[in-house]
Coordinates of C-alpha atoms in Angstrom, one line a residue:
Chain A
M1 CA 140.8 81.4 104.2
R2 CA 139.5 78.0 103.2
G3 CA 136.1 78.8 104.7
W4 CA 135.9 82.0 102.7
R5 CA 136.7 80.1 99.5
G6 CA 134.0 77.6 100.3
S7 CA 131.5 80.3 101.0
S8 CA 132.4 82.2 97.8
A9 CA 132.0 79.0 95.8
F10 CA 128.6 78.4 97.3
V11 CA 127.4 81.9 96.6
L12 CA 128.7 81.7 93.0
C13 CA 126.9 78.3 92.5
V14 CA 123.7 79.8 93.8
V15 CA 124.0 82.9 91.5
L16 CA 124.9 80.8 88.5
G17 CA 122.1 78.3 89.3
S18 CA 119.6 81.1 89.4
C19 CA 120.8 82.6 86.1
T20 CA 120.7 79.3 84.2
Q21 CA 117.1 78.3 85.2
G22 CA 115.3 76.5 82.4
S23 CA 112.3 77.8 80.5
Q24 CA 110.2 75.1 82.2
A25 CA 110.8 76.7 85.6
T26 CA 109.8 80.1 84.2
L27 CA 106.7 78.6 82.6
A28 CA 105.7 76.9 85.8
H29 CA 106.2 80.1 87.8
S30 CA 104.2 82.1 85.3
A31 CA 101.4 79.6 85.4
E32 CA 101.4 79.7 89.2
S33 CA 101.3 83.5 89.2
I34 CA 98.5 83.6 86.6
T35 CA 96.5 81.0 88.5
S36 CA 96.9 83.1 91.7
L37 CA 95.9 86.4 90.0
A38 CA 92.9 85.0 88.1
S39 CA 91.7 83.3 91.3
E40 CA 92.1 86.5 93.3
G41 CA 90.2 88.4 90.6
A42 CA 87.4 85.8 90.9
V43 CA 87.2 86.4 94.6
L44 CA 87.2 90.1 94.1
G45 CA 84.4 89.8 91.5
R46 CA 82.2 87.6 93.8
N47 CA 82.7 90.0 96.7
L48 CA 81.8 93.0 94.5
V49 CA 78.6 91.2 93.4
A50 CA 77.7 90.4 97.1
G51 CA 78.4 94.0 98.1
R52 CA 81.2 93.0 100.5
V53 CA 83.8 95.4 99.0
T54 CA 83.4 99.0 98.0
R55 CA 83.4 99.8 94.3
R56 CA 86.4 102.1 94.7
F57 CA 88.4 99.3 96.3
A58 CA 87.3 96.8 93.6
I59 CA 88.4 99.2 90.8
Q60 CA 91.8 100.0 92.3
H61 CA 92.6 96.4 93.4
G62 CA 91.3 95.1 90.1
L63 CA 93.6 97.4 88.2
D64 CA 96.5 96.3 90.3
L65 CA 95.8 92.7 89.5
Q66 CA 95.4 93.6 85.9
G67 CA 98.8 95.3 86.0
L68 CA 100.4 92.1 87.4
M69 CA 98.7 90.0 84.8
S70 CA 100.1 92.3 82.1
D71 CA 103.6 91.8 83.6
Q72 CA 103.1 88.0 83.2
M73 CA 101.9 88.6 79.6
A74 CA 105.2 90.4 79.0
V75 CA 107.2 87.5 80.5
L76 CA 105.4 85.1 78.2
D77 CA 105.9 87.3 75.1
E78 CA 109.6 87.5 75.7
M79 CA 110.0 83.8 76.4
T80 CA 111.7 81.7 73.8
A81 CA 110.4 78.2 74.5
P82 CA 111.8 75.0 73.0
P83 CA 109.4 73.2 70.5
G84 CA 108.1 70.9 73.2
E85 CA 106.9 73.7 75.4
R86 CA 105.5 76.1 72.7
S87 CA 101.9 74.8 72.9
Q88 CA 101.9 75.3 76.7
V89 CA 103.2 78.9 76.3
E90 CA 100.6 79.6 73.7
A91 CA 97.8 78.2 75.9
L92 CA 99.0 80.2 78.8
R93 CA 99.3 83.4 76.7
A94 CA 95.6 83.0 75.6
I95 CA 94.5 82.4 79.2
T96 CA 96.5 85.5 80.4
H97 CA 95.1 87.7 77.6
R98 CA 91.5 86.6 78.4
A99 CA 92.0 87.0 82.2
A100 CA 93.6 90.5 81.8
S101 CA 90.6 91.5 79.7
D102 CA 88.2 90.1 82.3
L103 CA 90.0 92.0 85.1
R104 CA 89.8 95.2 83.2
R105 CA 86.0 94.7 82.5
L106 CA 85.4 93.9 86.1
T107 CA 86.3 97.4 87.0
E108 CA 84.0 99.0 84.4
T109 CA 80.5 100.2 85.2
G110 CA 77.6 98.0 83.9
A111 CA 79.7 94.9 83.5
D112 CA 78.3 91.5 84.3
Q113 CA 80.5 90.9 87.3
A114 CA 79.1 87.5 88.2
T115 CA 79.9 86.1 84.8
L116 CA 83.3 87.7 84.8
A117 CA 84.1 86.2 88.2
T118 CA 83.1 82.8 86.9
D119 CA 85.3 83.3 83.8
L120 CA 88.2 84.3 86.0
E121 CA 87.7 81.2 88.0
R122 CA 87.8 79.1 84.8
A123 CA 91.0 80.9 83.7
A124 CA 92.6 80.0 87.1
T125 CA 91.7 76.4 86.6
A126 CA 93.0 76.4 83.0
A127 CA 96.3 78.0 84.1
E128 CA 96.6 75.4 86.9
K129 CA 96.2 72.7 84.3
V130 CA 99.0 74.1 82.2
R131 CA 101.2 74.2 85.2
G132 CA 100.4 70.6 86.0
S133 CA 100.9 69.3 82.4
P134 CA 104.4 67.8 81.6
Chain B
M1 CA 99.4 99.5 141.9
S2 CA 97.6 102.8 141.4
L3 CA 94.8 103.2 138.8
K4 CA 97.1 105.7 137.0
N5 CA 99.9 103.1 136.7
M6 CA 97.5 100.4 135.5
L7 CA 96.2 102.8 132.9
A8 CA 99.7 103.6 131.8
I9 CA 100.5 99.9 131.4
A10 CA 97.2 99.2 129.5
L11 CA 97.9 102.1 127.2
G12 CA 101.4 101.0 126.6
I13 CA 100.3 97.5 125.8
L14 CA 97.6 98.7 123.4
S15 CA 100.0 100.8 121.5
A16 CA 102.6 97.9 121.4
I17 CA 99.9 95.6 119.9
G18 CA 98.9 98.1 117.3
G19 CA 102.5 99.1 116.6
F20 CA 103.8 95.5 116.4
V21 CA 102.5 94.7 112.9
D22 CA 104.2 96.5 110.0
I23 CA 104.4 95.9 106.3
G24 CA 107.0 93.1 106.7
D25 CA 104.6 91.2 109.0
L26 CA 101.7 91.8 106.7
V27 CA 103.6 90.6 103.6
F28 CA 105.4 87.6 105.1
N29 CA 102.6 86.3 107.3
T30 CA 100.0 86.3 104.6
Q31 CA 102.3 84.8 102.0
A32 CA 103.4 82.1 104.5
G33 CA 99.8 81.3 105.4
A34 CA 98.8 81.2 101.7
T35 CA 101.7 78.9 100.8
F36 CA 102.2 76.6 103.9
G37 CA 98.9 77.0 105.8
F38 CA 99.5 76.8 109.6
Q39 CA 102.8 75.0 109.3
L40 CA 104.9 78.1 110.1
I41 CA 103.1 79.4 113.2
W42 CA 106.0 78.1 115.3
V43 CA 108.4 80.6 113.6
V44 CA 106.1 83.5 114.6
A45 CA 106.2 82.2 118.2
I46 CA 110.0 82.0 118.2
G47 CA 110.3 85.4 116.6
V48 CA 107.9 87.0 119.1
L49 CA 109.8 85.5 122.1
G50 CA 113.0 86.8 120.6
I51 CA 111.8 90.4 120.3
I52 CA 110.4 90.2 123.8
V53 CA 113.7 89.0 125.2
Y54 CA 115.8 91.7 123.5
S55 CA 113.2 94.5 123.9
E56 CA 113.1 93.8 127.6
M57 CA 116.9 94.0 127.6
C58 CA 116.9 97.3 125.7
G59 CA 114.2 98.9 127.9
R60 CA 116.1 97.7 131.0
V61 CA 119.4 99.1 129.7
S62 CA 117.8 102.5 129.0
A63 CA 115.9 102.6 132.3
V64 CA 119.0 101.8 134.3
S65 CA 121.7 103.7 132.5
G66 CA 119.4 106.5 131.2
R67 CA 121.0 106.0 127.8
P68 CA 119.7 104.3 124.7
V69 CA 121.3 101.2 123.3
F70 CA 123.0 102.7 120.3
D71 CA 124.7 105.3 122.5
L72 CA 126.4 102.4 124.3
V73 CA 127.1 100.4 121.2
R74 CA 130.0 102.6 120.0
E75 CA 131.3 103.0 123.5
R76 CA 131.2 99.3 124.2
T77 CA 132.2 97.9 120.8
G78 CA 134.5 100.6 119.4
F79 CA 134.4 102.9 116.4
G80 CA 134.8 100.2 113.6
A81 CA 132.1 97.8 114.8
G82 CA 129.9 100.7 115.8
L83 CA 130.2 102.2 112.3
A84 CA 129.4 98.9 110.6
T85 CA 126.3 98.6 112.8
L86 CA 125.3 102.1 112.0
V87 CA 125.7 101.7 108.2
A88 CA 123.8 98.4 108.2
S89 CA 121.0 99.7 110.3
E90 CA 120.7 102.9 108.3
V91 CA 120.4 101.0 105.0
V92 CA 117.8 98.7 106.4
N93 CA 115.9 101.6 108.0
L94 CA 115.8 103.5 104.7
M95 CA 114.6 100.5 102.8
T96 CA 111.9 99.8 105.4
C97 CA 110.8 103.4 105.7
A98 CA 110.4 103.6 101.9
A99 CA 108.4 100.3 101.9
E100 CA 106.2 101.6 104.7
I101 CA 105.5 104.9 102.9
G102 CA 104.6 102.9 99.8
G103 CA 102.2 100.9 101.9
V104 CA 100.6 104.1 103.2
A105 CA 100.1 105.4 99.7
I106 CA 98.7 102.0 98.5
C107 CA 96.1 102.1 101.4
L108 CA 95.2 105.7 100.6
K109 CA 94.8 104.7 96.9
L110 CA 92.5 101.8 97.7
L111 CA 90.4 104.1 99.9
S112 CA 90.4 107.2 97.7
G113 CA 91.2 106.1 94.1
L114 CA 93.6 109.1 93.8
P115 CA 96.9 108.7 91.8
Y116 CA 99.6 106.7 93.6
R117 CA 102.5 109.1 93.2
M118 CA 100.5 112.0 94.4
L119 CA 99.5 110.0 97.4
I120 CA 103.2 109.1 98.2
A121 CA 103.9 112.9 98.4
G122 CA 100.8 113.5 100.4
A123 CA 101.6 110.6 102.8
V124 CA 105.1 111.9 103.4
I125 CA 103.9 115.4 104.1
A126 CA 101.2 114.1 106.5
L127 CA 103.8 111.9 108.3
V128 CA 106.3 114.8 108.6
I129 CA 103.5 117.0 110.0
A130 CA 102.5 114.3 112.5
S131 CA 106.1 113.7 113.5
W132 CA 106.8 117.5 113.9
T133 CA 103.7 118.5 115.7
L134 CA 102.7 115.6 117.9
R135 CA 104.4 114.8 121.2
F136 CA 106.3 111.5 121.3
Q137 CA 103.7 109.8 123.4
W138 CA 100.9 110.8 121.1
I139 CA 102.7 109.6 118.0
E140 CA 102.9 106.2 119.7
R141 CA 99.3 106.3 120.8
L142 CA 97.7 107.7 117.7
F143 CA 99.2 105.2 115.3
G144 CA 99.2 102.3 117.8
Y145 CA 95.5 102.7 118.7
L146 CA 94.3 103.1 115.2
G147 CA 96.5 100.2 114.2
L148 CA 94.4 98.2 116.5
C149 CA 91.8 98.1 113.7
L150 CA 93.9 95.2 112.5
L151 CA 92.2 93.2 115.2
V152 CA 89.6 92.6 112.5
F153 CA 92.0 89.8 111.3
A154 CA 92.0 88.2 114.7
V155 CA 88.2 88.1 114.8
A156 CA 88.2 86.9 111.1
A157 CA 90.5 84.1 112.1
I158 CA 88.0 82.9 114.7
K159 CA 85.0 83.4 112.5
L160 CA 86.5 81.3 109.7
H161 CA 86.5 78.3 112.0
P162 CA 90.0 77.0 111.3
P163 CA 90.9 73.4 112.3
W164 CA 92.3 74.4 115.7
A165 CA 94.1 71.1 116.1
Q166 CA 96.1 71.9 113.0
V167 CA 96.7 75.5 114.2
V168 CA 98.1 74.2 117.5
H169 CA 100.1 71.6 115.6
G170 CA 101.6 74.5 113.7
L171 CA 103.3 75.6 116.9
V172 CA 105.5 72.5 116.7
P173 CA 108.4 72.7 114.2
G174 CA 108.6 69.8 111.9
S175 CA 108.5 68.5 108.4
H176 CA 106.3 70.4 105.9
E177 CA 103.8 69.7 103.1
G178 CA 103.5 71.8 99.9
G179 CA 106.2 74.0 98.5
S180 CA 109.9 73.2 98.4
A181 CA 112.2 72.9 101.4
T182 CA 114.2 76.0 100.3
L183 CA 110.9 78.0 100.1
Y184 CA 109.9 76.8 103.5
L185 CA 113.3 77.8 104.9
Y186 CA 113.1 81.2 103.1
F187 CA 109.8 81.8 104.9
V188 CA 111.3 80.7 108.2
V189 CA 114.1 83.4 107.8
G190 CA 111.6 86.0 106.5
L191 CA 109.1 85.5 109.4
L192 CA 111.9 85.7 112.0
G193 CA 113.3 88.8 110.3
A194 CA 109.8 90.4 110.2
A195 CA 109.2 89.7 113.9
M196 CA 112.7 90.8 115.1
T197 CA 113.2 93.9 112.9
P198 CA 116.2 95.9 114.2
Y199 CA 114.4 99.3 114.1
E200 CA 111.9 98.1 116.6
V201 CA 114.4 97.6 119.4
Y202 CA 116.3 100.8 118.6
F203 CA 113.0 102.7 118.7
Y204 CA 111.9 101.0 121.9
S205 CA 115.2 101.8 123.6
S206 CA 115.2 105.4 122.5
G207 CA 111.5 105.7 123.3
A208 CA 112.3 104.6 126.8
V209 CA 114.7 107.5 127.2
E210 CA 112.2 109.9 125.6
D211 CA 109.6 108.7 128.1
R212 CA 112.2 109.2 130.9
W213 CA 112.1 105.7 132.2
G214 CA 113.9 105.0 135.4
M215 CA 114.2 102.2 137.8
K216 CA 110.5 102.6 138.7
E217 CA 109.6 101.7 135.1
L218 CA 111.4 98.3 135.0
G219 CA 108.2 96.5 135.8
L220 CA 106.3 98.5 133.1
N221 CA 109.1 97.6 130.7
K222 CA 108.7 93.9 131.4
V223 CA 104.9 93.9 131.2
T224 CA 104.7 96.1 128.1
A225 CA 107.3 94.0 126.2
T226 CA 105.9 90.7 127.2
I227 CA 102.1 91.3 126.9
G228 CA 102.3 93.9 124.1
Y229 CA 104.5 91.9 121.8
S230 CA 102.7 88.6 122.6
L231 CA 99.4 90.0 121.6
G232 CA 101.0 91.6 118.6
G233 CA 102.2 88.1 117.7
V234 CA 98.6 86.9 118.0
L235 CA 97.8 89.4 115.2
S236 CA 100.6 88.0 113.1
V237 CA 99.3 84.5 113.5
S238 CA 95.8 85.7 112.7
L239 CA 97.0 87.0 109.4
M240 CA 98.5 83.6 108.7
I241 CA 95.3 81.8 109.7
V242 CA 93.1 84.0 107.5
A243 CA 95.5 83.5 104.5
A244 CA 95.6 79.8 105.1
M245 CA 91.8 79.6 105.2
L246 CA 91.0 81.9 102.3
F247 CA 94.0 82.0 100.0
L248 CA 95.6 78.6 100.2
P249 CA 92.5 76.7 99.0
N250 CA 92.1 79.1 96.0
G251 CA 95.7 79.0 95.0
I252 CA 96.2 82.7 95.7
S253 CA 99.7 83.8 96.5
P254 CA 99.3 87.4 97.8
E255 CA 101.5 89.9 95.8
L256 CA 99.6 93.0 96.7
L257 CA 98.9 94.9 100.0
G258 CA 95.2 95.0 99.2
T259 CA 95.0 91.2 99.3
P260 CA 94.8 90.9 103.1
A261 CA 92.2 93.6 103.1
L262 CA 90.2 91.7 100.5
A263 CA 90.2 88.7 103.0
A264 CA 88.7 91.0 105.7
G265 CA 86.0 92.1 103.2
S266 CA 85.3 88.5 102.3
T267 CA 84.7 87.7 106.0
F268 CA 82.9 90.8 107.3
G269 CA 81.8 92.8 104.2
R270 CA 82.5 96.5 103.7
V271 CA 83.0 97.2 107.5
G272 CA 85.7 94.6 107.7
L273 CA 87.3 95.9 104.5
L274 CA 87.4 99.5 105.9
L275 CA 88.7 98.4 109.3
A276 CA 91.5 96.4 107.6
L277 CA 92.5 99.3 105.4
I278 CA 92.5 101.8 108.3
G279 CA 94.4 99.3 110.4
I280 CA 97.0 98.7 107.7
L281 CA 97.2 102.5 107.0
F282 CA 98.0 103.4 110.6
A283 CA 100.2 100.3 111.3
V284 CA 102.4 101.0 108.3
G285 CA 102.2 104.8 108.9
G286 CA 103.4 104.4 112.4
A287 CA 106.1 102.1 111.3
A288 CA 107.3 104.7 108.7
I289 CA 107.7 107.2 111.5
E290 CA 109.4 104.7 113.7
T291 CA 111.9 103.8 111.0
A292 CA 112.7 107.4 110.2
F293 CA 113.1 108.2 113.9
S294 CA 115.1 105.0 114.5
G295 CA 117.5 106.1 111.8
A296 CA 117.8 109.6 113.2
Y297 CA 118.3 108.2 116.8
N298 CA 121.1 105.9 115.7
V299 CA 123.1 108.5 113.7
A300 CA 122.7 111.2 116.4
Q301 CA 123.6 108.8 119.2
F302 CA 126.6 107.4 117.3
F303 CA 128.0 110.9 116.6
G304 CA 127.1 112.3 120.0
W305 CA 124.6 114.9 118.7
P306 CA 121.8 116.2 120.9
W307 CA 118.7 114.2 120.2
G308 CA 115.2 113.5 121.2
K309 CA 111.7 114.4 120.0
R310 CA 111.0 115.9 123.5
E311 CA 113.8 118.4 123.2
G312 CA 112.3 120.1 120.1
P313 CA 113.9 120.9 116.7
A314 CA 115.7 124.1 117.9
R315 CA 117.7 122.1 120.5
T316 CA 118.3 119.1 118.3
P317 CA 118.8 120.5 114.7
R318 CA 121.0 117.7 113.4
F319 CA 118.7 115.0 114.8
T320 CA 115.7 116.7 113.3
A321 CA 117.5 117.1 109.9
A322 CA 118.4 113.4 110.0
W323 CA 114.7 112.2 110.3
L324 CA 113.6 114.7 107.7
I325 CA 116.4 113.5 105.3
I326 CA 115.4 109.9 105.9
F327 CA 111.8 110.7 105.0
G328 CA 113.0 112.6 101.9
L329 CA 115.3 109.8 100.7
A330 CA 112.6 107.1 101.4
M331 CA 110.1 109.2 99.3
M332 CA 112.6 109.3 96.5
V333 CA 113.2 105.6 96.6
I334 CA 109.5 104.7 96.5
M335 CA 108.8 107.4 93.8
T336 CA 111.0 105.4 91.4
G337 CA 108.1 103.0 91.1
I338 CA 109.6 100.1 92.9
D339 CA 107.0 97.7 94.2
P340 CA 106.6 98.2 98.0
V341 CA 105.8 94.5 98.6
K342 CA 109.0 93.5 96.8
L343 CA 111.0 96.2 98.6
T344 CA 109.6 94.9 101.9
E345 CA 110.8 91.4 101.1
Y346 CA 114.3 92.7 100.4
S347 CA 114.4 95.0 103.4
V348 CA 113.3 92.1 105.7
I349 CA 115.9 89.7 104.3
F350 CA 118.7 92.4 104.5
S351 CA 117.6 93.2 108.1
V352 CA 118.1 89.5 108.9
V353 CA 121.7 89.8 107.7
A354 CA 122.2 92.8 110.0
L355 CA 120.5 91.2 113.0
P356 CA 123.8 90.0 114.7
L357 CA 125.2 93.5 114.5
T358 CA 122.1 94.8 116.3
Y359 CA 121.5 92.2 118.9
L360 CA 125.1 91.2 120.0
P361 CA 125.9 94.7 121.4
I362 CA 122.6 94.7 123.3
L363 CA 123.5 91.3 124.9
L364 CA 127.0 92.6 125.8
V365 CA 125.8 95.8 127.3
A366 CA 123.0 94.1 129.2
N367 CA 125.6 91.9 130.9
D368 CA 128.1 94.8 131.7
R369 CA 128.0 95.7 135.3
T370 CA 129.7 99.1 134.5
Y371 CA 126.4 100.2 132.9
M372 CA 123.9 97.9 134.6
G373 CA 125.1 97.5 138.2
S374 CA 123.0 94.8 139.8
R375 CA 120.5 94.9 137.0
V376 CA 122.6 92.8 134.6
N377 CA 120.9 89.9 132.8
G378 CA 119.7 87.1 135.0
K379 CA 120.2 83.4 134.1
L380 CA 117.0 83.1 132.1
A381 CA 117.7 86.3 130.1
N382 CA 121.2 85.1 129.3
V383 CA 120.1 81.6 128.3
L384 CA 117.5 83.0 126.0
G385 CA 119.7 85.8 124.8
V386 CA 122.6 83.5 123.9
G387 CA 120.2 80.9 122.4
Y388 CA 118.7 83.6 120.2
M389 CA 122.1 84.8 119.2
G390 CA 122.8 81.3 117.8
I391 CA 119.5 81.4 115.9
I392 CA 120.2 84.9 114.6
L393 CA 123.7 84.0 113.3
L394 CA 122.2 80.9 111.6
V395 CA 119.5 82.9 109.8
A396 CA 121.8 85.8 109.0
V397 CA 124.2 83.4 107.1
S398 CA 121.4 81.7 105.2
A399 CA 119.2 84.7 104.4
I400 CA 120.9 85.8 101.1
P401 CA 121.5 82.3 99.6
L402 CA 117.9 81.4 100.4
M403 CA 116.7 84.6 98.7
L404 CA 118.7 83.8 95.6
L405 CA 117.7 80.1 95.5
T406 CA 114.0 80.9 95.8
H407 CA 114.1 84.0 93.5
G408 CA 112.9 86.2 96.4
G409 CA 110.4 83.6 97.6
Q410 CA 108.8 82.9 94.3
S411 CA 109.7 79.3 93.7

């Protein structure tokens, strides 16, 4: 019985802990995810320019990446950050917006994919910096 | 050994390699490699040895007794424990089947550009037709052989020139760098769960009865389980190496099924990309059939209904209805729009929780002289079997807390 109580208390702590996570953790997670998505978009763009992936794959995979980027945008839009973190949230929002737009353009015919890949790489670096800033 | 027997062994091994990797392995191995580099290779090695030990037991039980494992579970453990095992395995089978169908649809979408939901329906229809029309052996072979296209990742892993000293060092458990300790442990649990998925042993055991294994096939059982799963494990490690070489340095944390294929494209161009997509398509397609059949085998064997693909639908109507219903329910689950990659993570973690219910009865039956006669477990099989039971209990208890603590492996 005592063991069950202990286990229940542990599970409760875990659940409560996960519910009361701070905005800093959410921000860090968003920044990590945006870094990853932008970086993958850059790899996709470079591969497309080099002819290493089919155009159909690039379009579909690019749209999937853009969808995930939009999810991150929604997370940031809903986030109520304390005053100390607002500038970071704003910076990340701008990066996400730009990266989502680059990913969309990457899948369009006639786009300058090499430039877009470079821009996405820059977006990944910028998001990484936000993640690393205090 | 005759040429015919050698050919049968070679074909069995090939289909075991191609059939080893499913969506769980694809997701967890690439994510683990992208997050921790080579540091978790030891978990794959432990998981592969575990599935070899228990599959060999399952195959032996089926070959000696002429009955599959689940048939003996209820008889050996009683109605209550048998029912708990049945419910747990059916829930996990359904979740896994839905994730695999989602995986098939994603691959088809990346290849064709057609709408995802339409492809889900198309995938289920194609899988049902294949399951209905093909003979059991040909289902195994078709999906197993075409799943071998995944070997492109093994070649990519070599071509990328990884630091082999670090790769070998990854076989030794120890402290880790990068990522939190809880995330590391979450991946340990996930990789073990992906390698030791319950449906694999149920399918292997029922497949042995479908293929009418007897005492003569005991050698084939040992060789197929050992070599087939070991080489399948090499594929899993290859996925981890490729992710460690291409994704980790770029800060990419794979969230999509197309990401591993992108790695193959980066290494070998369009041919590599297409091989990877075809390999993933048939590996997850085969796994979708295996999970649906595994679910139907379990329920039919538990309730004592006539079962078996070989018998035909007219002789096994309830068994046939069961796998059709599982396909239908899985399609409904994935049609809700749930992300197959996320669903895979949940199904693997829940399968870990159900692992003791799957593997303990196998260990008990394999040691029971009533069923096995002189072919009960030897010392080595028992030492490994009991050792793995300890590991399984440990990971089963820690799986859900780790999933909650890491928010499903995200932090």
